Amino acid sequence: MRAFALSTFLAFSLGSAAFAADLSVPTAQGDVALKGVPQKVAVYDLPSLDTLTALGVDAAGVPEKLYVKHLQPLADKAAPVGTLFEPNLEALAGLGPDLVVVGGRSAAQKAAVEQVAPAIDMTIGEDLLGDAKARITAFGTLFDRQDKAAELTASLDAKVAAATAAGKDKGSALIVMTNGPKLAAYGKASRFGWIHQATGLPEAVETIKDANHGDAISHEFIAQANPDWLIVIDRGAAIGEEGQSAEAVLKNPLVEGTNAWKSGHVVYLDAADAYISAGGYTSTTTLLDELTAALTKG
């Protein structure tokens, strides 16, 4: 993190925030009392930025790298205030926000950015679908967009219902993330377990560990699991790394012998939406639409 004298923050201290009446906001760390509707917000959490944008809230400050296609236009509208892992406190103080939103990859920076302005942690937890709805409602209340929040929540519910209907009686699924040549599997209790929840597709393998980085696996593992559906997330593509694509990594005789491959049931989810901003409204509904389309076609 860049060195930054605390004295520079004096003009932006918590007491100077131009808020009115107290407002209680549910966050990942419990309810937080804020004073009125924020007029200028900096956002270091991409799922939150996604949902705020869907609500019609314009962020004044955003990370230098946005990764997600539908968020890229914000780079031309908002000020860069550092990265998800390293906020530029000088730029943040120069922006003068009255609220900073962190979460997920940036949650550890909450104490640092609180030197500039009040901050809330809106991390999406293990219950991605439930947390996504909770964040829509919380942001809708905070920014006085309750009607729009209700509209987005109803839309999300409808998308989940469509995915569930499309996945009925369609067999088992294995969720795999590629990272260059490496393969990892994720089960229903993992960060990507919401896919099983939304589609109703049971796990092809029920012994996958509940690990944040998944279980390291091989082509042999996929062949033995023999899923009816192979749902794939390409980490390298999500963060713009060069290297083998997911398609290239999976093109192997062992994988090609699975029910999923032979039936054309290999689903490559939008990488950035799935890996970077899942839990945000637009990313989540995009992924649900992709799953519904594949399952309906299959």
PDB file of C-alpha atoms in Angstrom:
ATOM      1  CA  MET A   1       0.000   0.000   0.000  1.00  0.00           C
ATOM      2  CA  ARG A   2       1.332   3.475  -0.822  1.00  0.00           C
ATOM      3  CA  ALA A   3       2.624   5.492   2.095  1.00  0.00           C
ATOM      4  CA  PHE A   4       0.223   8.262   2.913  1.00  0.00           C
ATOM      5  CA  ALA A   5       0.372  10.734   5.781  1.00  0.00           C
ATOM      6  CA  LEU A   6      -2.658  10.549   8.032  1.00  0.00           C
ATOM      7  CA  SER A   7      -2.667  14.319   8.280  1.00  0.00           C
ATOM      8  CA  THR A   8      -3.712  14.450   4.629  1.00  0.00           C
ATOM      9  CA  PHE A   9      -6.983  12.767   5.615  1.00  0.00           C
ATOM     10  CA  LEU A  10      -8.107  15.442   8.052  1.00  0.00           C
ATOM     11  CA  ALA A  11     -10.374  17.155   5.573  1.00  0.00           C
ATOM     12  CA  PHE A  12     -12.005  13.813   4.871  1.00  0.00           C
ATOM     13  CA  SER A  13     -12.481  12.580   8.433  1.00  0.00           C
ATOM     14  CA  LEU A  14     -15.537  10.624   9.422  1.00  0.00           C
ATOM     15  CA  GLY A  15     -17.055  13.621  11.091  1.00  0.00           C
ATOM     16  CA  SER A  16     -17.045  15.647   7.875  1.00  0.00           C
ATOM     17  CA  ALA A  17     -19.315  13.275   5.936  1.00  0.00           C
ATOM     18  CA  ALA A  18     -22.339  15.163   4.639  1.00  0.00           C
ATOM     19  CA  PHE A  19     -24.955  12.761   5.952  1.00  0.00           C
ATOM     20  CA  ALA A  20     -28.329  13.411   7.533  1.00  0.00           C
ATOM     21  CA  ALA A  21     -30.440  10.902   9.483  1.00  0.00           C
ATOM     22  CA  ASP A  22     -28.986   7.622  10.725  1.00  0.00           C
ATOM     23  CA  LEU A  23     -29.551   4.564   8.544  1.00  0.00           C
ATOM     24  CA  SER A  24     -28.848   0.946   9.506  1.00  0.00           C
ATOM     25  CA  VAL A  25     -27.301  -1.082   6.679  1.00  0.00           C
ATOM     26  CA  PRO A  26     -26.879  -4.895   6.837  1.00  0.00           C
ATOM     27  CA  THR A  27     -23.328  -5.836   5.820  1.00  0.00           C
ATOM     28  CA  ALA A  28     -21.096  -8.910   5.904  1.00  0.00           C
ATOM     29  CA  GLN A  29     -19.909  -7.744   9.341  1.00  0.00           C
ATOM     30  CA  GLY A  30     -23.316  -6.981  10.803  1.00  0.00           C
ATOM     31  CA  ASP A  31     -25.500  -3.883  10.740  1.00  0.00           C
ATOM     32  CA  VAL A  32     -23.668  -0.591  10.291  1.00  0.00           C
ATOM     33  CA  ALA A  33     -25.152   2.806  11.137  1.00  0.00           C
ATOM     34  CA  LEU A  34     -24.617   5.441   8.451  1.00  0.00           C
ATOM     35  CA  LYS A  35     -25.971   8.956   8.205  1.00  0.00           C
ATOM     36  CA  GLY A  36     -28.271   9.316   5.228  1.00  0.00           C
ATOM     37  CA  VAL A  37     -27.867   8.668   1.508  1.00  0.00           C
ATOM     38  CA  PRO A  38     -24.212   8.790   0.372  1.00  0.00           C
ATOM     39  CA  GLN A  39     -23.586  11.381  -2.311  1.00  0.00           C
ATOM     40  CA  LYS A  40     -20.187  10.126  -3.453  1.00  0.00           C
ATOM     41  CA  VAL A  41     -19.142   6.468  -3.167  1.00  0.00           C
ATOM     42  CA  ALA A  42     -15.918   4.648  -4.006  1.00  0.00           C
ATOM     43  CA  VAL A  43     -16.262   0.910  -4.651  1.00  0.00           C
ATOM     44  CA  TYR A  44     -13.478  -1.679  -4.370  1.00  0.00           C
ATOM     45  CA  ASP A  45     -15.736  -4.738  -4.629  1.00  0.00           C
ATOM     46  CA  LEU A  46     -16.762  -5.769  -8.155  1.00  0.00           C
ATOM     47  CA  PRO A  47     -19.940  -7.689  -7.247  1.00  0.00           C
ATOM     48  CA  SER A  48     -21.048  -4.583  -5.331  1.00  0.00           C
ATOM     49  CA  LEU A  49     -20.088  -2.348  -8.238  1.00  0.00           C
ATOM     50  CA  ASP A  50     -22.117  -4.605 -10.536  1.00  0.00           C
ATOM     51  CA  THR A  51     -25.218  -4.391  -8.337  1.00  0.00           C
ATOM     52  CA  LEU A  52     -24.880  -0.659  -7.726  1.00  0.00           C
ATOM     53  CA  THR A  53     -24.627  -0.069 -11.475  1.00  0.00           C
ATOM     54  CA  ALA A  54     -27.740  -2.177 -12.043  1.00  0.00           C
ATOM     55  CA  LEU A  55     -29.533  -0.041  -9.457  1.00  0.00           C
ATOM     56  CA  GLY A  56     -28.528   3.114 -11.326  1.00  0.00           C
ATOM     57  CA  VAL A  57     -25.992   4.282  -8.726  1.00  0.00           C
ATOM     58  CA  ASP A  58     -22.893   5.863 -10.253  1.00  0.00           C
ATOM     59  CA  ALA A  59     -19.671   5.114  -8.400  1.00  0.00           C
ATOM     60  CA  ALA A  60     -17.259   8.056  -8.216  1.00  0.00           C
ATOM     61  CA  GLY A  61     -14.215   5.859  -7.643  1.00  0.00           C
ATOM     62  CA  VAL A  62     -13.440   2.357  -8.929  1.00  0.00           C
ATOM     63  CA  PRO A  63     -10.442  -0.011  -9.140  1.00  0.00           C
ATOM     64  CA  GLU A  64      -7.940   0.504 -11.938  1.00  0.00           C
ATOM     65  CA  LYS A  65      -8.730  -2.934 -13.419  1.00  0.00           C
ATOM     66  CA  LEU A  66     -12.377  -3.885 -13.788  1.00  0.00           C
ATOM     67  CA  TYR A  67     -11.988  -7.243 -15.607  1.00  0.00           C
ATOM     68  CA  VAL A  68     -15.725  -7.652 -16.291  1.00  0.00           C
ATOM     69  CA  LYS A  69     -16.966  -6.615 -19.745  1.00  0.00           C
ATOM     70  CA  HIS A  70     -20.148  -4.849 -18.720  1.00  0.00           C
ATOM     71  CA  LEU A  71     -18.265  -2.839 -16.084  1.00  0.00           C
ATOM     72  CA  GLN A  72     -15.549  -1.572 -18.444  1.00  0.00           C
ATOM     73  CA  PRO A  73     -17.429   1.632 -19.426  1.00  0.00           C
ATOM     74  CA  LEU A  74     -17.096   2.770 -15.796  1.00  0.00           C
ATOM     75  CA  ALA A  75     -13.358   3.219 -16.326  1.00  0.00           C
ATOM     76  CA  ASP A  76     -14.149   6.282 -18.453  1.00  0.00           C
ATOM     77  CA  LYS A  77     -16.642   7.719 -15.976  1.00  0.00           C
ATOM     78  CA  ALA A  78     -15.109   7.176 -12.526  1.00  0.00           C
ATOM     79  CA  ALA A  79     -11.773   8.009 -10.944  1.00  0.00           C
ATOM     80  CA  PRO A  80      -9.245   5.187 -10.452  1.00  0.00           C
ATOM     81  CA  VAL A  81      -8.511   4.680  -6.746  1.00  0.00           C
ATOM     82  CA  GLY A  82      -6.025   1.805  -6.730  1.00  0.00           C
ATOM     83  CA  THR A  83      -6.557  -1.926  -7.045  1.00  0.00           C
ATOM     84  CA  LEU A  84      -8.655  -4.511  -5.246  1.00  0.00           C
ATOM     85  CA  PHE A  85      -5.647  -5.501  -3.158  1.00  0.00           C
ATOM     86  CA  GLU A  86      -3.908  -2.131  -2.855  1.00  0.00           C
ATOM     87  CA  PRO A  87      -6.073   0.974  -2.559  1.00  0.00           C
ATOM     88  CA  ASN A  88      -4.430   4.240  -3.520  1.00  0.00           C
ATOM     89  CA  LEU A  89      -5.247   6.191  -0.369  1.00  0.00           C
ATOM     90  CA  GLU A  90      -3.943   9.452  -1.783  1.00  0.00           C
ATOM     91  CA  ALA A  91      -6.243   9.206  -4.799  1.00  0.00           C
ATOM     92  CA  LEU A  92      -9.106   8.131  -2.551  1.00  0.00           C
ATOM     93  CA  ALA A  93      -8.644  11.123  -0.273  1.00  0.00           C
ATOM     94  CA  GLY A  94      -8.440  13.417  -3.276  1.00  0.00           C
ATOM     95  CA  LEU A  95     -11.769  12.034  -4.471  1.00  0.00           C
ATOM     96  CA  GLY A  96     -13.347  12.746  -1.073  1.00  0.00           C
ATOM     97  CA  PRO A  97     -16.021  10.012  -0.905  1.00  0.00           C
ATOM     98  CA  ASP A  98     -18.492   9.899   1.928  1.00  0.00           C
ATOM     99  CA  LEU A  99     -18.658   6.086   1.697  1.00  0.00           C
ATOM    100  CA  VAL A 100     -16.280   3.330   0.586  1.00  0.00           C
ATOM    101  CA  VAL A 101     -17.516  -0.172  -0.279  1.00  0.00           C
ATOM    102  CA  VAL A 102     -15.158  -3.137   0.079  1.00  0.00           C
ATOM    103  CA  GLY A 103     -15.774  -6.858  -0.114  1.00  0.00           C
ATOM    104  CA  GLY A 104     -14.284 -10.184  -1.127  1.00  0.00           C
ATOM    105  CA  ARG A 105     -10.752  -9.604  -2.397  1.00  0.00           C
ATOM    106  CA  SER A 106     -10.672  -6.057  -0.994  1.00  0.00           C
ATOM    107  CA  ALA A 107     -12.268  -6.802   2.389  1.00  0.00           C
ATOM    108  CA  ALA A 108      -8.864  -6.883   4.091  1.00  0.00           C
ATOM    109  CA  GLN A 109      -8.396  -3.205   3.162  1.00  0.00           C
ATOM    110  CA  LYS A 110     -11.403  -1.988   5.143  1.00  0.00           C
ATOM    111  CA  ALA A 111      -9.348  -0.564   8.018  1.00  0.00           C
ATOM    112  CA  ALA A 112      -7.024   1.220   5.601  1.00  0.00           C
ATOM    113  CA  VAL A 113      -9.759   2.969   3.598  1.00  0.00           C
ATOM    114  CA  GLU A 114     -11.601   3.883   6.806  1.00  0.00           C
ATOM    115  CA  GLN A 115      -8.817   6.399   7.378  1.00  0.00           C
ATOM    116  CA  VAL A 116     -10.469   8.343   4.555  1.00  0.00           C
ATOM    117  CA  ALA A 117     -14.202   7.716   4.912  1.00  0.00           C
ATOM    118  CA  PRO A 118     -16.710   5.300   6.460  1.00  0.00           C
ATOM    119  CA  ALA A 119     -16.490   1.852   4.852  1.00  0.00           C
ATOM    120  CA  ILE A 120     -18.784  -1.147   4.653  1.00  0.00           C
ATOM    121  CA  ASP A 121     -17.876  -4.755   3.869  1.00  0.00           C
ATOM    122  CA  MET A 122     -20.353  -6.226   1.382  1.00  0.00           C
ATOM    123  CA  THR A 123     -18.588  -9.544   0.819  1.00  0.00           C
ATOM    124  CA  ILE A 124     -20.637 -12.253  -0.875  1.00  0.00           C
ATOM    125  CA  GLY A 125     -20.384 -15.377   1.275  1.00  0.00           C
ATOM    126  CA  GLU A 126     -21.037 -19.074   0.708  1.00  0.00           C
ATOM    127  CA  ASP A 127     -24.764 -18.488   0.158  1.00  0.00           C
ATOM    128  CA  LEU A 128     -24.151 -16.565  -3.047  1.00  0.00           C
ATOM    129  CA  LEU A 129     -27.756 -16.380  -4.217  1.00  0.00           C
ATOM    130  CA  GLY A 130     -29.069 -15.389  -0.808  1.00  0.00           C
ATOM    131  CA  ASP A 131     -26.297 -12.834  -0.298  1.00  0.00           C
ATOM    132  CA  ALA A 132     -26.807 -11.422  -3.791  1.00  0.00           C
ATOM    133  CA  LYS A 133     -30.444 -10.675  -2.953  1.00  0.00           C
ATOM    134  CA  ALA A 134     -29.506  -9.285   0.453  1.00  0.00           C
ATOM    135  CA  ARG A 135     -26.977  -6.894  -1.113  1.00  0.00           C
ATOM    136  CA  ILE A 136     -29.514  -5.705  -3.698  1.00  0.00           C
ATOM    137  CA  THR A 137     -31.972  -4.914  -0.898  1.00  0.00           C
ATOM    138  CA  ALA A 138     -29.334  -3.260   1.305  1.00  0.00           C
ATOM    139  CA  PHE A 139     -28.006  -1.051  -1.485  1.00  0.00           C
ATOM    140  CA  GLY A 140     -31.540  -0.237  -2.572  1.00  0.00           C
ATOM    141  CA  THR A 141     -32.315   1.011   0.930  1.00  0.00           C
ATOM    142  CA  LEU A 142     -29.005   2.838   1.333  1.00  0.00           C
ATOM    143  CA  PHE A 143     -29.314   4.718  -1.963  1.00  0.00           C
ATOM    144  CA  ASP A 144     -33.090   5.171  -1.832  1.00  0.00           C
ATOM    145  CA  ARG A 145     -33.679   2.832  -4.782  1.00  0.00           C
ATOM    146  CA  GLN A 146     -36.109   0.449  -3.083  1.00  0.00           C
ATOM    147  CA  ASP A 147     -38.426   0.072  -6.065  1.00  0.00           C
ATOM    148  CA  LYS A 148     -35.565  -0.725  -8.416  1.00  0.00           C
ATOM    149  CA  ALA A 149     -34.130  -3.154  -5.857  1.00  0.00           C
ATOM    150  CA  ALA A 150     -37.460  -4.985  -5.664  1.00  0.00           C
ATOM    151  CA  GLU A 151     -37.503  -5.200  -9.469  1.00  0.00           C
ATOM    152  CA  LEU A 152     -33.976  -6.660  -9.573  1.00  0.00           C
ATOM    153  CA  THR A 153     -34.735  -9.150  -6.798  1.00  0.00           C
ATOM    154  CA  ALA A 154     -37.839 -10.379  -8.606  1.00  0.00           C
ATOM    155  CA  SER A 155     -35.832 -10.737 -11.811  1.00  0.00           C
ATOM    156  CA  LEU A 156     -33.123 -12.721 -10.017  1.00  0.00           C
ATOM    157  CA  ASP A 157     -35.738 -15.025  -8.477  1.00  0.00           C
ATOM    158  CA  ALA A 158     -37.235 -15.618 -11.926  1.00  0.00           C
ATOM    159  CA  LYS A 159     -33.815 -16.440 -13.396  1.00  0.00           C
ATOM    160  CA  VAL A 160     -33.149 -18.970 -10.626  1.00  0.00           C
ATOM    161  CA  ALA A 161     -36.559 -20.555 -11.160  1.00  0.00           C
ATOM    162  CA  ALA A 162     -35.841 -20.884 -14.888  1.00  0.00           C
ATOM    163  CA  ALA A 163     -32.461 -22.514 -14.241  1.00  0.00           C
ATOM    164  CA  THR A 164     -34.005 -24.936 -11.755  1.00  0.00           C
ATOM    165  CA  ALA A 165     -36.726 -25.913 -14.188  1.00  0.00           C
ATOM    166  CA  ALA A 166     -34.198 -26.385 -16.996  1.00  0.00           C
ATOM    167  CA  GLY A 167     -31.994 -28.592 -14.824  1.00  0.00           C
ATOM    168  CA  LYS A 168     -34.743 -30.942 -13.660  1.00  0.00           C
ATOM    169  CA  ASP A 169     -33.906 -34.592 -14.339  1.00  0.00           C
ATOM    170  CA  LYS A 170     -30.871 -33.632 -16.440  1.00  0.00           C
ATOM    171  CA  GLY A 171     -28.335 -35.765 -14.575  1.00  0.00           C
ATOM    172  CA  SER A 172     -25.218 -34.951 -12.575  1.00  0.00           C
ATOM    173  CA  ALA A 173     -22.720 -32.140 -12.892  1.00  0.00           C
ATOM    174  CA  LEU A 174     -19.056 -31.553 -12.155  1.00  0.00           C
ATOM    175  CA  ILE A 175     -17.816 -27.978 -11.749  1.00  0.00           C
ATOM    176  CA  VAL A 176     -14.227 -27.557 -12.902  1.00  0.00           C
ATOM    177  CA  MET A 177     -11.979 -24.505 -12.910  1.00  0.00           C
ATOM    178  CA  THR A 178      -8.922 -24.395 -15.140  1.00  0.00           C
ATOM    179  CA  ASN A 179      -5.893 -22.277 -14.282  1.00  0.00           C
ATOM    180  CA  GLY A 180      -3.516 -22.695 -17.182  1.00  0.00           C
ATOM    181  CA  PRO A 181      -2.884 -26.445 -17.333  1.00  0.00           C
ATOM    182  CA  LYS A 182      -4.126 -27.003 -13.770  1.00  0.00           C
ATOM    183  CA  LEU A 183      -7.563 -28.403 -12.964  1.00  0.00           C
ATOM    184  CA  ALA A 184      -9.618 -28.044  -9.789  1.00  0.00           C
ATOM    185  CA  ALA A 185     -13.060 -29.387  -8.916  1.00  0.00           C
ATOM    186  CA  TYR A 186     -15.647 -27.607  -6.780  1.00  0.00           C
ATOM    187  CA  GLY A 187     -18.569 -29.169  -4.900  1.00  0.00           C
ATOM    188  CA  LYS A 188     -21.898 -27.916  -3.614  1.00  0.00           C
ATOM    189  CA  ALA A 189     -20.363 -26.478  -0.424  1.00  0.00           C
ATOM    190  CA  SER A 190     -17.755 -24.461  -2.340  1.00  0.00           C
ATOM    191  CA  ARG A 191     -17.700 -20.915  -3.714  1.00  0.00           C
ATOM    192  CA  PHE A 192     -19.313 -22.232  -6.903  1.00  0.00           C
ATOM    193  CA  GLY A 193     -21.811 -24.462  -5.117  1.00  0.00           C
ATOM    194  CA  TRP A 194     -24.583 -22.010  -5.974  1.00  0.00           C
ATOM    195  CA  ILE A 195     -24.549 -23.567  -9.466  1.00  0.00           C
ATOM    196  CA  HIS A 196     -25.784 -26.858  -8.010  1.00  0.00           C
ATOM    197  CA  GLN A 197     -28.306 -24.936  -5.917  1.00  0.00           C
ATOM    198  CA  ALA A 198     -29.683 -22.941  -8.847  1.00  0.00           C
ATOM    199  CA  THR A 199     -29.840 -25.777 -11.380  1.00  0.00           C
ATOM    200  CA  GLY A 200     -30.744 -28.603  -9.041  1.00  0.00           C
ATOM    201  CA  LEU A 201     -28.070 -30.737 -10.728  1.00  0.00           C
ATOM    202  CA  PRO A 202     -26.594 -33.165  -8.177  1.00  0.00           C
ATOM    203  CA  GLU A 203     -22.849 -33.568  -7.759  1.00  0.00           C
ATOM    204  CA  ALA A 204     -21.170 -36.171  -9.922  1.00  0.00           C
ATOM    205  CA  VAL A 205     -18.705 -36.634  -7.040  1.00  0.00           C
ATOM    206  CA  GLU A 206     -19.899 -36.056  -3.484  1.00  0.00           C
ATOM    207  CA  THR A 207     -16.484 -36.253  -1.812  1.00  0.00           C
ATOM    208  CA  ILE A 208     -15.003 -33.000  -3.121  1.00  0.00           C
ATOM    209  CA  LYS A 209     -13.534 -31.033  -0.231  1.00  0.00           C
ATOM    210  CA  ASP A 210     -15.025 -27.715   0.829  1.00  0.00           C
ATOM    211  CA  ALA A 211     -11.924 -25.757  -0.171  1.00  0.00           C
ATOM    212  CA  ASN A 212     -11.729 -22.160  -1.354  1.00  0.00           C
ATOM    213  CA  HIS A 213      -9.326 -23.123  -4.119  1.00  0.00           C
ATOM    214  CA  GLY A 214     -11.041 -26.409  -4.965  1.00  0.00           C
ATOM    215  CA  ASP A 215      -9.663 -29.908  -5.088  1.00  0.00           C
ATOM    216  CA  ALA A 216      -6.767 -30.408  -7.475  1.00  0.00           C
ATOM    217  CA  ILE A 217      -7.819 -33.037 -10.001  1.00  0.00           C
ATOM    218  CA  SER A 218      -6.666 -34.702 -13.212  1.00  0.00           C
ATOM    219  CA  HIS A 219      -8.198 -35.772 -16.497  1.00  0.00           C
ATOM    220  CA  GLU A 220      -8.456 -39.258 -14.966  1.00  0.00           C
ATOM    221  CA  PHE A 221     -10.600 -37.853 -12.151  1.00  0.00           C
ATOM    222  CA  ILE A 222     -13.031 -36.335 -14.650  1.00  0.00           C
ATOM    223  CA  ALA A 223     -13.182 -39.604 -16.575  1.00  0.00           C
ATOM    224  CA  GLN A 224     -13.938 -41.579 -13.414  1.00  0.00           C
ATOM    225  CA  ALA A 225     -16.547 -39.061 -12.287  1.00  0.00           C
ATOM    226  CA  ASN A 226     -18.169 -39.314 -15.743  1.00  0.00           C
ATOM    227  CA  PRO A 227     -20.572 -36.381 -15.204  1.00  0.00           C
ATOM    228  CA  ASP A 228     -23.584 -35.771 -17.400  1.00  0.00           C
ATOM    229  CA  TRP A 229     -22.655 -32.082 -17.386  1.00  0.00           C
ATOM    230  CA  LEU A 230     -19.237 -30.466 -17.149  1.00  0.00           C
ATOM    231  CA  ILE A 231     -19.463 -26.820 -16.062  1.00  0.00           C
ATOM    232  CA  VAL A 232     -16.219 -24.958 -16.656  1.00  0.00           C
ATOM    233  CA  ILE A 233     -14.691 -21.692 -15.409  1.00  0.00           C
ATOM    234  CA  ASP A 234     -11.453 -20.453 -16.971  1.00  0.00           C
ATOM    235  CA  ARG A 235      -9.528 -18.482 -14.324  1.00  0.00           C
ATOM    236  CA  GLY A 236      -6.809 -17.406 -16.740  1.00  0.00           C
ATOM    237  CA  ALA A 237      -9.338 -15.901 -19.106  1.00  0.00           C
ATOM    238  CA  ALA A 238     -11.088 -14.175 -16.189  1.00  0.00           C
ATOM    239  CA  ILE A 239      -8.003 -12.214 -15.173  1.00  0.00           C
ATOM    240  CA  GLY A 240      -6.575 -11.737 -18.646  1.00  0.00           C
ATOM    241  CA  GLU A 241      -3.662 -14.125 -18.357  1.00  0.00           C
ATOM    242  CA  GLU A 242      -2.142 -15.668 -21.440  1.00  0.00           C
ATOM    243  CA  GLY A 243      -1.844 -19.436 -21.607  1.00  0.00           C
ATOM    244  CA  GLN A 244      -3.842 -22.526 -22.389  1.00  0.00           C
ATOM    245  CA  SER A 245      -7.569 -21.964 -22.660  1.00  0.00           C
ATOM    246  CA  ALA A 246      -9.997 -24.154 -20.767  1.00  0.00           C
ATOM    247  CA  GLU A 247     -11.032 -25.779 -24.028  1.00  0.00           C
ATOM    248  CA  ALA A 248      -7.424 -26.694 -24.815  1.00  0.00           C
ATOM    249  CA  VAL A 249      -6.783 -28.058 -21.322  1.00  0.00           C
ATOM    250  CA  LEU A 250      -9.892 -30.243 -21.365  1.00  0.00           C
ATOM    251  CA  LYS A 251      -9.416 -31.592 -24.875  1.00  0.00           C
ATOM    252  CA  ASN A 252      -8.087 -34.950 -23.782  1.00  0.00           C
ATOM    253  CA  PRO A 253      -9.168 -38.503 -24.711  1.00  0.00           C
ATOM    254  CA  LEU A 254     -10.142 -39.239 -21.116  1.00  0.00           C
ATOM    255  CA  VAL A 255     -12.432 -36.223 -20.892  1.00  0.00           C
ATOM    256  CA  GLU A 256     -13.743 -36.812 -24.397  1.00  0.00           C
ATOM    257  CA  GLY A 257     -14.992 -40.210 -23.245  1.00  0.00           C
ATOM    258  CA  THR A 258     -17.326 -38.774 -20.605  1.00  0.00           C
ATOM    259  CA  ASN A 259     -21.091 -38.560 -20.972  1.00  0.00           C
ATOM    260  CA  ALA A 260     -20.837 -34.771 -20.773  1.00  0.00           C
ATOM    261  CA  TRP A 261     -18.402 -34.450 -23.650  1.00  0.00           C
ATOM    262  CA  LYS A 262     -20.090 -37.002 -25.888  1.00  0.00           C
ATOM    263  CA  SER A 263     -23.485 -35.337 -25.361  1.00  0.00           C
ATOM    264  CA  GLY A 264     -22.207 -31.827 -25.970  1.00  0.00           C
ATOM    265  CA  HIS A 265     -22.877 -30.946 -22.345  1.00  0.00           C
ATOM    266  CA  VAL A 266     -19.699 -28.978 -21.626  1.00  0.00           C
ATOM    267  CA  VAL A 267     -20.703 -25.483 -20.507  1.00  0.00           C
ATOM    268  CA  TYR A 268     -18.062 -22.740 -20.513  1.00  0.00           C
ATOM    269  CA  LEU A 269     -19.390 -19.988 -18.271  1.00  0.00           C
ATOM    270  CA  ASP A 270     -18.379 -16.378 -18.807  1.00  0.00           C
ATOM    271  CA  ALA A 271     -15.069 -16.477 -16.966  1.00  0.00           C
ATOM    272  CA  ALA A 272     -14.986 -12.985 -15.456  1.00  0.00           C
ATOM    273  CA  ASP A 273     -18.635 -13.070 -14.414  1.00  0.00           C
ATOM    274  CA  ALA A 274     -18.118 -16.437 -12.697  1.00  0.00           C
ATOM    275  CA  TYR A 275     -14.706 -15.871 -11.120  1.00  0.00           C
ATOM    276  CA  ILE A 276     -14.586 -12.126 -10.473  1.00  0.00           C
ATOM    277  CA  SER A 277     -18.069 -10.711  -9.994  1.00  0.00           C
ATOM    278  CA  ALA A 278     -20.492 -13.554  -9.264  1.00  0.00           C
ATOM    279  CA  GLY A 279     -22.984 -12.285  -6.708  1.00  0.00           C
ATOM    280  CA  GLY A 280     -23.394  -8.997  -8.533  1.00  0.00           C
ATOM    281  CA  TYR A 281     -26.796  -8.663 -10.163  1.00  0.00           C
ATOM    282  CA  THR A 282     -25.835  -8.542 -13.837  1.00  0.00           C
ATOM    283  CA  SER A 283     -23.066 -11.135 -13.587  1.00  0.00           C
ATOM    284  CA  THR A 284     -25.268 -13.557 -11.677  1.00  0.00           C
ATOM    285  CA  THR A 285     -28.235 -13.232 -14.003  1.00  0.00           C
ATOM    286  CA  THR A 286     -25.931 -13.583 -17.019  1.00  0.00           C
ATOM    287  CA  LEU A 287     -24.545 -16.825 -15.617  1.00  0.00           C
ATOM    288  CA  LEU A 288     -28.031 -18.109 -14.814  1.00  0.00           C
ATOM    289  CA  ASP A 289     -29.100 -17.356 -18.383  1.00  0.00           C
ATOM    290  CA  GLU A 290     -26.077 -19.258 -19.723  1.00  0.00           C
ATOM    291  CA  LEU A 291     -26.886 -22.274 -17.560  1.00  0.00           C
ATOM    292  CA  THR A 292     -30.584 -22.185 -18.483  1.00  0.00           C
ATOM    293  CA  ALA A 293     -29.809 -21.954 -22.197  1.00  0.00           C
ATOM    294  CA  ALA A 294     -27.389 -24.873 -22.091  1.00  0.00           C
ATOM    295  CA  LEU A 295     -29.665 -27.086 -20.014  1.00  0.00           C
ATOM    296  CA  THR A 296     -32.699 -26.278 -22.158  1.00  0.00           C
ATOM    297  CA  LYS A 297     -30.811 -27.065 -25.343  1.00  0.00           C
ATOM    298  CA  GLY A 298     -29.410 -30.240 -23.819  1.00  0.00           C
TER     299      GLY A 298
END
